[in-house]
XYZ file of C-alpha atoms in Angstrom:
688
model
C 142.688 -127.980 121.758
C 140.457 -130.764 120.424
C 141.208 -132.319 117.074
C 138.455 -134.500 115.647
C 139.291 -138.090 114.867
C 138.212 -137.668 111.255
C 141.007 -135.116 110.700
C 143.844 -137.102 112.251
C 146.512 -138.402 109.825
C 147.690 -141.676 111.315
C 150.765 -143.271 109.701
C 151.386 -147.001 109.784
C 152.609 -148.040 113.190
C 152.385 -144.529 114.543
C 149.930 -145.449 117.278
C 152.293 -148.139 118.590
C 155.342 -145.878 118.523
C 153.792 -142.774 120.034
C 150.312 -143.425 121.500
C 147.902 -140.757 122.599
C 148.564 -139.704 126.168
C 148.913 -136.748 128.485
C 152.430 -135.563 129.075
C 154.217 -133.032 131.215
C 154.490 -130.431 128.482
C 150.821 -130.832 127.329
C 151.911 -130.727 123.671
C 149.073 -130.425 121.152
C 150.165 -131.806 117.809
C 148.476 -130.420 114.726
C 147.971 -132.904 111.875
C 149.774 -132.300 108.621
C 147.725 -130.396 106.011
C 146.519 -132.320 102.999
C 148.239 -129.958 100.556
C 151.856 -128.796 100.898
C 151.877 -126.372 97.957
C 152.313 -123.334 100.173
C 154.337 -125.120 102.862
C 157.478 -126.249 101.064
C 159.770 -125.024 103.835
C 157.669 -126.495 106.665
C 158.607 -129.853 108.128
C 155.748 -132.394 108.553
C 153.810 -133.001 111.787
C 154.474 -129.679 113.511
C 153.407 -128.945 117.088
C 152.334 -125.876 119.045
C 153.424 -126.042 122.654
C 150.466 -125.778 124.980
C 150.800 -122.960 127.482
C 152.983 -120.769 125.297
C 151.946 -117.284 124.299
C 151.666 -118.313 120.659
C 149.343 -121.161 121.619
C 147.097 -118.842 123.646
C 147.091 -116.297 120.822
C 145.992 -118.999 118.400
C 143.166 -119.985 120.744
C 142.078 -116.356 121.049
C 142.019 -115.938 117.295
C 139.980 -119.093 116.830
C 137.479 -118.016 119.497
C 137.042 -114.637 117.818
C 136.473 -116.315 114.487
C 133.953 -118.748 116.025
C 132.074 -115.829 117.576
C 131.903 -114.072 114.210
C 130.573 -117.231 112.566
C 127.876 -117.615 115.249
C 126.784 -114.038 114.525
C 126.269 -114.818 110.855
C 129.569 -113.412 109.500
C 131.362 -115.699 107.049
C 134.860 -114.330 106.238
C 136.936 -115.850 103.483
C 139.431 -118.564 104.318
C 142.352 -116.489 103.058
C 141.361 -113.591 105.293
C 141.032 -115.889 108.305
C 144.425 -117.408 107.576
C 146.075 -113.993 107.338
C 144.477 -112.782 110.573
C 145.427 -115.898 112.545
C 148.959 -115.836 111.186
C 149.338 -112.166 112.080
C 148.037 -112.684 115.612
C 150.240 -115.706 116.276
C 153.292 -114.127 114.679
C 152.980 -110.926 116.710
C 152.670 -112.865 119.912
C 155.547 -115.165 118.939
C 157.899 -112.218 118.530
C 157.028 -111.120 122.057
C 157.401 -114.580 123.494
C 160.806 -115.051 125.089
C 160.044 -118.409 126.649
C 162.171 -121.138 125.030
C 160.411 -123.945 123.251
C 159.839 -127.102 125.211
C 161.673 -130.111 123.824
C 159.635 -132.679 121.908
C 158.692 -135.931 123.519
C 161.029 -138.806 122.976
C 159.946 -142.291 122.008
C 160.453 -143.621 125.508
C 157.940 -141.260 127.091
C 155.392 -142.022 124.362
C 155.772 -145.740 124.727
C 155.430 -145.579 128.493
C 152.046 -143.843 128.280
C 148.947 -145.934 128.825
C 146.632 -146.329 125.852
C 143.615 -145.847 128.131
C 144.721 -142.367 129.254
C 143.995 -140.486 126.021
C 144.035 -136.720 125.810
C 141.664 -135.428 123.152
C 143.919 -132.439 122.676
C 146.737 -134.678 121.342
C 147.082 -136.219 117.920
C 149.491 -138.831 116.631
C 152.724 -137.662 115.006
C 155.717 -139.387 113.384
C 159.344 -139.882 114.378
C 160.681 -136.682 112.909
C 162.123 -133.545 114.371
C 159.686 -130.817 115.312
C 160.066 -127.417 113.654
C 160.504 -124.061 115.326
C 157.650 -122.097 116.888
C 157.273 -119.796 113.876
C 156.831 -122.711 111.485
C 154.476 -124.523 113.849
C 152.305 -121.470 114.362
C 152.139 -120.859 110.615
C 150.973 -124.417 109.938
C 148.492 -124.258 112.808
C 146.956 -121.059 111.465
C 146.770 -122.526 107.965
C 145.219 -125.771 109.172
C 142.499 -124.231 111.301
C 141.610 -121.604 108.720
C 141.063 -124.391 106.187
C 139.078 -126.386 108.749
C 136.649 -123.523 109.335
C 136.437 -122.713 105.619
C 135.461 -126.311 104.844
C 132.886 -126.330 107.616
C 131.287 -123.129 106.324
C 131.085 -124.587 102.832
C 128.808 -127.423 104.010
C 125.127 -126.852 103.094
C 122.485 -126.208 105.774
C 125.125 -125.786 108.445
C 123.705 -124.382 111.662
C 125.159 -121.317 113.307
C 125.983 -120.789 116.951
C 127.586 -124.136 117.823
C 131.217 -123.321 117.201
C 133.273 -125.139 114.623
C 132.059 -128.672 115.403
C 128.326 -128.399 114.672
C 127.176 -131.097 112.238
C 124.638 -130.578 109.495
C 120.980 -131.617 109.713
C 120.642 -135.393 109.922
C 117.526 -137.386 109.098
C 116.333 -139.779 111.805
C 113.415 -142.178 111.472
C 112.824 -142.542 115.221
C 109.706 -140.331 115.174
C 107.741 -142.429 112.702
C 106.165 -144.488 115.482
C 105.127 -141.407 117.482
C 104.027 -138.895 114.817
C 102.510 -140.055 111.532
C 103.999 -138.574 108.350
C 106.897 -137.069 110.309
C 110.543 -137.742 111.091
C 113.196 -136.218 113.312
C 115.834 -133.916 111.869
C 118.748 -133.182 114.215
C 122.094 -131.395 114.208
C 123.823 -134.097 116.202
C 123.358 -137.705 117.229
C 120.015 -139.447 117.219
C 117.246 -138.218 119.479
C 117.317 -139.381 123.059
C 116.010 -142.805 123.966
C 112.459 -142.776 125.318
C 111.689 -144.563 128.588
C 108.330 -145.575 130.017
C 108.951 -144.417 133.573
C 109.736 -140.932 134.832
C 112.221 -142.351 137.313
C 114.554 -143.181 134.449
C 114.858 -139.448 133.754
C 115.712 -138.512 137.345
C 112.319 -136.941 138.100
C 111.629 -136.673 141.826
C 109.175 -139.085 143.390
C 106.965 -136.228 144.556
C 106.663 -134.865 141.019
C 105.999 -138.358 139.691
C 103.088 -138.751 142.110
C 101.588 -135.404 141.123
C 102.010 -136.270 137.451
C 100.206 -139.603 137.820
C 97.409 -138.005 139.812
C 96.872 -135.387 137.101
C 96.768 -138.080 134.394
C 95.027 -140.776 136.401
C 92.007 -140.992 134.081
C 94.009 -140.897 130.858
C 96.648 -143.299 132.133
C 93.952 -145.753 133.196
C 92.393 -145.808 129.722
C 95.788 -145.967 128.066
C 96.794 -148.854 130.294
C 93.932 -150.985 128.962
C 94.851 -150.119 125.378
C 98.474 -151.010 126.052
C 97.444 -154.384 127.453
C 95.546 -155.146 124.249
C 98.350 -153.859 122.029
C 100.922 -155.879 123.938
C 98.810 -159.032 123.644
C 98.223 -158.618 119.912
C 101.841 -157.681 119.282
C 103.117 -160.759 121.063
C 100.595 -162.887 119.204
C 101.655 -161.509 115.840
C 105.312 -161.888 116.682
C 104.951 -165.683 116.909
C 106.374 -167.087 113.636
C 104.429 -169.460 111.447
C 105.901 -172.840 110.655
C 105.741 -172.178 106.936
C 107.651 -168.938 107.324
C 110.315 -169.989 109.823
C 112.894 -170.351 107.065
C 112.289 -166.828 105.782
C 114.564 -164.227 107.348
C 113.139 -160.834 108.201
C 114.317 -157.860 106.238
C 116.262 -155.109 107.963
C 113.325 -152.721 107.677
C 110.876 -155.164 109.251
C 113.313 -155.989 112.050
C 113.845 -152.313 112.856
C 110.075 -151.704 112.909
C 109.549 -154.592 115.314
C 112.309 -153.312 117.588
C 110.857 -149.805 117.508
C 107.350 -151.063 118.261
C 108.569 -153.215 121.125
C 110.435 -150.262 122.621
C 107.149 -148.379 122.985
C 105.236 -151.320 124.418
C 105.092 -151.751 128.177
C 104.323 -154.658 130.391
C 101.162 -153.321 131.974
C 101.086 -155.939 134.718
C 104.615 -155.195 135.956
C 105.551 -151.628 134.963
C 102.854 -149.455 133.362
C 103.936 -146.396 131.423
C 103.813 -142.930 132.988
C 102.943 -141.357 129.641
C 99.595 -141.039 127.930
C 100.816 -141.779 124.407
C 103.944 -142.173 122.334
C 104.023 -138.479 121.365
C 104.158 -137.392 124.987
C 106.847 -139.949 125.735
C 109.017 -138.883 122.805
C 108.552 -135.164 123.567
C 109.661 -135.547 127.185
C 112.679 -137.634 126.160
C 113.881 -134.944 123.758
C 113.170 -132.155 126.264
C 115.138 -133.982 128.953
C 118.179 -134.099 126.647
C 118.225 -130.247 126.791
C 118.503 -129.709 123.045
C 116.579 -126.998 121.227
C 113.273 -128.455 120.063
C 110.823 -127.397 117.354
C 107.551 -129.342 117.025
C 105.458 -127.912 114.141
C 102.834 -130.657 114.415
C 100.656 -129.524 117.313
C 96.977 -130.136 116.497
C 94.335 -127.526 117.141
C 92.001 -128.407 120.029
C 88.393 -129.169 119.188
C 87.213 -128.628 122.776
C 88.112 -125.914 125.235
C 88.855 -128.540 127.921
C 90.883 -130.820 125.622
C 94.135 -132.238 126.979
C 97.478 -131.438 125.375
C 99.859 -134.327 126.208
C 102.878 -132.800 124.455
C 102.496 -129.503 126.304
C 102.133 -131.421 129.582
C 105.461 -133.131 128.919
C 107.144 -129.774 128.315
C 105.626 -128.284 131.481
C 106.816 -131.227 133.570
C 110.294 -130.743 132.140
C 110.211 -127.064 133.194
C 109.142 -127.922 136.743
C 111.696 -130.711 136.994
C 114.435 -128.321 135.894
C 113.460 -125.757 138.542
C 113.333 -128.489 141.177
C 116.774 -129.857 140.341
C 118.301 -126.383 140.235
C 116.821 -125.410 143.601
C 117.951 -128.680 145.187
C 121.523 -128.186 143.971
C 121.702 -124.662 145.386
C 120.143 -125.791 148.656
C 122.688 -128.571 149.153
C 125.539 -126.181 148.420
C 124.206 -123.676 150.949
C 123.966 -126.388 153.606
C 127.537 -127.508 152.983
C 128.804 -123.929 153.098
C 126.941 -123.345 156.362
C 128.343 -126.503 157.984
C 131.924 -125.984 156.794
C 133.260 -122.397 156.763
C 136.223 -123.511 154.620
C 133.978 -125.097 151.999
C 134.522 -123.626 148.537
C 131.115 -123.363 146.928
C 130.922 -124.306 143.243
C 129.515 -122.064 140.564
C 125.905 -123.232 140.505
C 123.835 -120.081 139.993
C 122.895 -117.459 137.472
C 122.636 -113.718 137.827
C 118.963 -113.817 138.843
C 116.484 -116.410 140.076
C 114.071 -116.871 137.105
C 115.042 -120.004 135.197
C 112.004 -120.717 132.993
C 110.174 -118.348 130.629
C 106.883 -119.442 129.031
C 105.513 -117.304 126.190
C 101.832 -117.613 125.265
C 99.585 -115.589 122.941
C 96.411 -115.093 125.047
C 95.121 -115.201 128.614
C 92.866 -118.207 128.076
C 95.931 -120.294 127.174
C 97.834 -118.862 130.141
C 94.938 -119.886 132.401
C 95.121 -123.515 131.281
C 98.914 -123.577 131.350
C 99.283 -122.174 134.872
C 96.536 -124.403 136.249
C 98.381 -127.345 134.741
C 101.647 -126.177 136.289
C 99.966 -125.982 139.671
C 98.686 -129.543 139.288
C 102.209 -130.787 138.564
C 103.796 -128.741 141.355
C 101.711 -128.585 144.512
C 98.727 -130.260 146.139
C 96.224 -127.928 147.750
C 96.347 -129.470 151.210
C 96.229 -126.091 152.976
C 94.573 -122.758 152.353
C 97.955 -121.137 151.627
C 99.327 -123.920 149.423
C 98.741 -121.746 146.348
C 98.933 -118.068 147.172
C 97.173 -115.623 144.864
C 94.997 -118.213 143.120
C 91.728 -116.345 143.664
C 93.161 -113.180 142.109
C 94.574 -115.230 139.267
C 91.205 -116.776 138.412
C 89.596 -113.347 138.374
C 92.273 -111.841 136.110
C 92.602 -114.723 133.666
C 89.046 -116.037 133.676
C 86.322 -114.833 131.258
C 86.490 -111.049 131.477
C 85.840 -108.173 129.137
C 87.131 -110.116 126.150
C 85.303 -113.286 127.132
C 81.570 -113.223 126.392
C 79.252 -115.497 128.339
C 76.741 -117.630 126.489
C 73.870 -115.875 128.277
C 74.925 -112.474 126.892
C 74.863 -113.651 123.280
C 71.784 -112.995 121.179
C 70.081 -115.742 119.248
C 71.781 -114.574 116.067
C 75.141 -114.429 117.843
C 74.735 -117.981 119.085
C 73.924 -119.197 115.583
C 76.982 -117.426 114.192
C 79.204 -118.933 116.867
C 77.866 -122.420 116.244
C 78.622 -122.053 112.540
C 82.295 -121.407 113.263
C 84.686 -124.394 113.195
C 85.175 -126.326 116.421
C 88.897 -125.518 116.617
C 88.157 -121.804 116.271
C 85.633 -121.945 119.123
C 88.074 -123.824 121.350
C 90.983 -121.538 120.495
C 89.151 -118.309 121.337
C 87.043 -119.574 124.226
C 87.469 -117.396 127.311
C 89.634 -114.324 127.835
C 91.508 -113.503 124.618
C 93.507 -110.562 125.970
C 97.100 -110.611 124.685
C 98.716 -108.424 127.356
C 99.642 -110.302 130.546
C 102.659 -111.273 132.620
C 102.826 -113.179 135.898
C 105.575 -114.673 138.044
C 105.523 -117.989 139.932
C 107.663 -118.703 142.981
C 107.934 -122.400 143.817
C 108.964 -123.548 147.290
C 108.846 -126.872 149.065
C 105.393 -126.426 150.578
C 103.668 -123.735 148.533
C 103.459 -121.858 145.252
C 103.133 -118.096 145.111
C 101.530 -116.406 142.122
C 102.138 -112.747 141.213
C 105.567 -112.845 142.816
C 108.176 -110.273 141.864
C 110.063 -111.283 138.761
C 113.407 -111.278 140.572
C 111.963 -113.700 143.160
C 110.163 -115.960 140.678
C 111.221 -119.308 139.289
C 108.853 -119.309 136.290
C 107.602 -116.321 134.299
C 104.489 -116.735 132.150
C 103.815 -113.826 129.814
C 102.878 -112.735 126.330
C 105.485 -111.221 123.995
C 103.514 -107.974 123.929
C 103.551 -107.641 127.725
C 107.283 -108.350 127.973
C 108.052 -105.938 125.143
C 106.171 -103.164 126.940
C 107.940 -104.122 130.168
C 111.298 -103.718 128.461
C 110.307 -100.280 127.204
C 109.025 -99.221 130.635
C 112.193 -100.352 132.382
C 114.345 -98.579 129.808
C 112.432 -95.326 130.242
C 112.755 -95.557 134.014
C 116.509 -96.008 133.768
C 116.455 -99.699 134.682
C 116.958 -102.875 132.707
C 115.203 -106.183 132.199
C 117.777 -108.109 134.197
C 115.176 -110.683 135.242
C 115.623 -112.324 131.814
C 119.395 -112.656 132.146
C 119.456 -116.212 133.574
C 116.685 -117.972 131.651
C 117.715 -121.580 131.069
C 114.529 -123.033 129.535
C 112.387 -121.001 127.122
C 109.039 -122.538 126.164
C 106.934 -120.958 123.399
C 103.487 -122.486 122.924
C 101.208 -121.822 119.936
C 103.852 -120.160 117.822
C 101.395 -120.129 114.919
C 98.983 -117.965 116.926
C 101.820 -115.648 117.935
C 102.574 -115.274 114.237
C 99.112 -113.745 113.825
C 100.121 -111.071 116.351
C 102.977 -108.592 116.047
C 105.988 -110.775 115.283
C 108.379 -107.947 116.135
C 107.518 -108.395 119.824
C 108.681 -111.998 119.607
C 112.088 -111.118 118.229
C 112.437 -108.240 120.708
C 111.908 -110.552 123.671
C 114.294 -113.229 122.420
C 116.998 -110.647 121.815
C 116.607 -109.413 125.409
C 116.871 -112.888 126.950
C 120.244 -113.924 128.432
C 121.839 -110.497 128.216
C 124.449 -109.583 130.813
C 122.583 -107.650 133.557
C 123.371 -104.103 134.538
C 122.880 -104.720 138.264
C 124.114 -107.387 140.671
C 120.737 -107.900 142.438
C 122.299 -109.410 145.554
C 123.892 -112.411 143.856
C 127.178 -113.907 145.028
C 129.341 -113.297 141.981
C 131.704 -116.103 143.028
C 128.894 -118.622 142.525
C 127.772 -117.416 139.105
C 128.510 -119.905 136.360
C 131.326 -119.151 133.972
C 129.174 -118.991 130.854
C 127.024 -116.265 132.401
C 130.079 -114.163 133.215
C 131.515 -114.612 129.720
C 128.229 -113.670 128.039
C 127.587 -117.142 126.587
C 124.317 -117.843 128.386
C 122.408 -118.159 125.097
C 124.537 -121.158 124.154
C 123.370 -122.870 127.378
C 119.656 -122.065 127.042
C 117.145 -124.613 125.832
C 114.392 -123.294 123.560
C 111.218 -125.316 122.941
C 108.875 -124.171 120.164
C 105.394 -125.693 119.757
C 103.343 -124.832 116.695
C 100.665 -126.289 114.437
C 102.754 -125.702 111.325
C 106.089 -124.254 110.283
C 106.469 -120.829 108.725
C 109.426 -118.961 107.284
C 109.504 -116.686 110.332
C 109.435 -119.641 112.732
C 112.224 -121.437 110.864
C 114.336 -118.272 110.850
C 113.802 -117.797 114.576
C 114.763 -121.412 115.298
C 117.826 -121.341 113.048
C 119.240 -117.944 114.027
C 118.170 -117.239 117.613
C 118.347 -120.749 119.096
C 122.067 -121.470 119.523
C 122.116 -124.227 122.131
C 125.504 -125.928 122.287
C 123.787 -129.292 122.887
C 122.270 -129.236 119.400
C 118.839 -128.976 117.817
C 116.002 -131.316 116.947
C 112.920 -130.529 114.917
C 110.096 -132.555 113.473
C 109.942 -132.668 109.690
C 106.261 -133.063 108.815
C 104.713 -134.059 105.490
C 101.290 -132.434 105.144
C 98.527 -134.156 103.177
C 96.826 -130.977 101.959
C 93.201 -129.864 101.986
C 92.272 -129.382 98.320
C 90.698 -132.810 98.223
C 88.193 -131.770 100.909
C 86.736 -128.798 99.030
C 83.073 -129.033 98.059
C 83.599 -127.770 94.523
C 86.722 -128.173 92.383
C 88.986 -125.146 92.638
C 91.677 -124.324 90.119
C 94.853 -122.895 91.622
C 97.424 -121.023 89.565
C 100.796 -120.247 91.133
C 102.938 -117.482 89.686
C 106.584 -116.954 90.535
C 107.520 -113.328 91.215
C 111.140 -112.343 90.698
C 112.632 -110.396 93.582
C 116.232 -109.216 93.986
C 116.235 -109.745 97.762
C 113.990 -110.689 100.655
C 113.637 -107.066 101.708
C 112.255 -106.201 98.267
C 109.560 -108.901 98.244
C 106.733 -106.542 99.244
C 107.568 -104.075 96.481
C 107.888 -106.888 93.940
C 104.463 -108.277 94.852
C 102.883 -104.830 94.609
C 104.379 -104.145 91.191
C 103.234 -107.555 89.977
C 99.704 -106.810 91.175
C 99.658 -103.479 89.360
C 101.002 -104.779 86.047
C 99.290 -108.148 85.825
C 96.605 -108.959 88.424
C 94.897 -105.589 88.469
C 94.766 -105.363 84.673
C 93.013 -108.727 84.416
C 90.529 -107.760 87.160
C 89.867 -104.402 85.487
C 89.349 -105.911 82.051
C 87.001 -108.628 83.242
C 84.584 -106.151 84.828
C 82.895 -108.935 86.801
C 81.868 -108.737 90.444
C 82.456 -111.176 93.286
C 86.282 -111.020 93.171
C 88.158 -111.582 96.433
C 91.752 -110.377 96.965
C 93.250 -112.178 99.976
C 96.187 -110.304 101.538
C 98.506 -111.781 104.130
C 100.092 -108.639 105.570
C 98.296 -105.573 106.900
C 100.949 -103.350 105.305
C 100.200 -104.884 101.898
C 96.510 -104.332 102.628
C 97.057 -100.600 103.232
C 99.124 -100.265 100.061
C 96.516 -102.057 97.931
C 93.674 -100.075 99.500
C 95.347 -96.778 98.643
C 96.083 -97.984 95.124
C 92.468 -99.037 94.494
C 91.253 -95.681 95.776
C 93.519 -93.912 93.306
C 92.176 -96.126 90.515
C 88.579 -95.400 91.506
C 87.778 -99.097 91.902
C 84.538 -100.373 93.435
C 85.784 -102.311 96.434
C 85.354 -102.904 100.168
C 88.200 -103.561 102.599
C 87.986 -105.854 105.633
C 90.933 -106.121 107.995
C 91.480 -107.033 111.640
C 90.958 -103.398 112.694
C 87.664 -102.819 110.853
C 84.663 -102.029 113.065
C 81.874 -104.590 113.258
C 79.356 -102.142 111.765
C 81.634 -101.506 108.787
C 82.194 -105.241 108.402
C 78.459 -105.947 108.230
C 77.895 -103.122 105.758
C 80.816 -104.180 103.580
C 79.790 -107.860 103.491
C 76.248 -106.881 102.500
C 77.454 -104.577 99.705
C 79.770 -107.249 98.354
C 77.080 -109.964 98.457
C 74.499 -107.875 96.605
C 77.009 -106.738 93.971
C 77.168 -103.081 95.003
C 80.935 -103.546 95.452
C 82.840 -105.620 92.887
C 86.035 -106.327 94.834
C 86.748 -107.268 98.444
C 90.145 -106.876 100.116
C 90.442 -109.399 102.952
C 93.408 -109.912 105.317
C 94.677 -113.181 106.733
C 94.496 -112.008 110.338
C 90.874 -110.878 109.922
C 89.987 -114.375 108.766
C 92.012 -115.990 111.570
C 90.370 -114.028 114.366
C 86.788 -113.766 113.055
C 86.231 -116.477 110.432
C 83.647 -114.443 108.550
C 81.397 -116.331 106.165
C 81.766 -114.353 102.959
C 78.965 -114.738 100.448
C 79.050 -113.511 96.883
C 82.467 -114.875 95.844
C 82.394 -116.203 92.288
C 84.724 -119.038 91.300
C 85.755 -118.913 87.653
């Protein structure tokens, strides 16, 4: 059992007398509690003998408590102490194995200081108590340890009892403006300029450079100029040679020099600092949340951060396949070779969730660029069918089919809206990709695929279909990298599909599906696959739902890293000054927020609207359920209003906008999703 260094009580000279070493009995000493009020009859520095039944019972109790904490349950320290004491005591009464004698001073002194066992702590030269006393102190110590850890603010769940709190890190200031890293562990991984430093295969490096040849060439020239100017500025002036640099200035210079490259000797493989930092964090296999993804202003705009995440997914599949291939070759050459556990239950290792087909089209085409060159006709199987299914279809309208008025309306929409909804906007799709050495197969069966690209809606319907047919979605049982792009757009869809899919990922399968169970990794068999899955979330901004998903459903044992962004705001860009009034609404719980908002609208907002009697009043509603409730309420009140939501027909929208503009309807109900998808230009709104 590991005991952190911060909790070890080290007396004077204890390290010289005892040391920290492995021994034949594998004794794990538990440090003395800080308070002895309840332990008057217990001798100091007790020990629980490793390998005994009481020791194993204590471990089992701690694992059960850790599992309950990861699931969101926070029992009281006294209850934990009583449960652990009861478990250990019951097992101790059944244990007939005599206690192993304590180590003498000679054995401790003979141990090498370099051979340190983390499961040992330093004790003192006193007699060790009996097993009952040792188990009691062990239960008391660990119950207090967990109680103290749960009392820390902002403590993340799902990482056992050693997960640290969120830590600020200024490493991201050079890559993202107005942003900084926040992690649950050590600092973010160091960023290198070359892909070879991350262990990426030479073949993938070549494909990556070919795909970014134009951007890397332009960036190389900029880096040459930046390097020249940086070196020129770094030369000290004679008048300032006696002035020492401050710590802040020195750290900024070191950070800037770390991102500079010598273009003549070793040019960078990355387009910009954001792409470099994103790939470094992805390669460390921690959960990542980047709520700073800009909206594209062109349909063919590059996304360097997404490219870095896609390369990480391909590199992971390549390394996994190479490991399994080498093991198979060794097993074939040597019949007595004992194969290691290097597989999951099923083949799919990467799951990419996207909101619409047009984004899936760009993502898969980018994956193909990073994976395989089209040197033969069968290098990419199923590409023609893929272009037909994911290209402009029924949801994508060609420019030639638009009327003159439709073209004018489209041109009036913002550039990011045109780029976001350009092409096929269908939100129901799923496709598998099988990657081999010489080819890539699209539309492969999920159980034979390496990468699955789908929308949450399509996977949710797949889960329902499999359940009705008596099967199970076992193809999601061994996902090791989960990439979610455009989480903000997914938030405008049905968010319940997102949570349904994430709950189904990494579940223990119901079928074996031809896998050699002796080669399945231990954490899959024990049901801890979620703790070994990396989740990458890309979004334009953070929402409460996104933060909850990242905090509760991403439980990677390696830790978490997210970008803390400071937004500048948009009120300064409005054409006319707008007065905003914020009102706090009291709510007893989060589940009662909708009812509290509705009651506040009835008692305060609606009365002021009714008394004013003026027209041109817009009520903006975020949720469709709130929209339905307000619509029914206004009908009961006999109000003059028009309602526009994401499900309103175009003819009703045109009629309602006209009635509101000409004053025939005083109030307009307008939903957030209707504005997101259509960006209607509403005329007739009066600003008081």
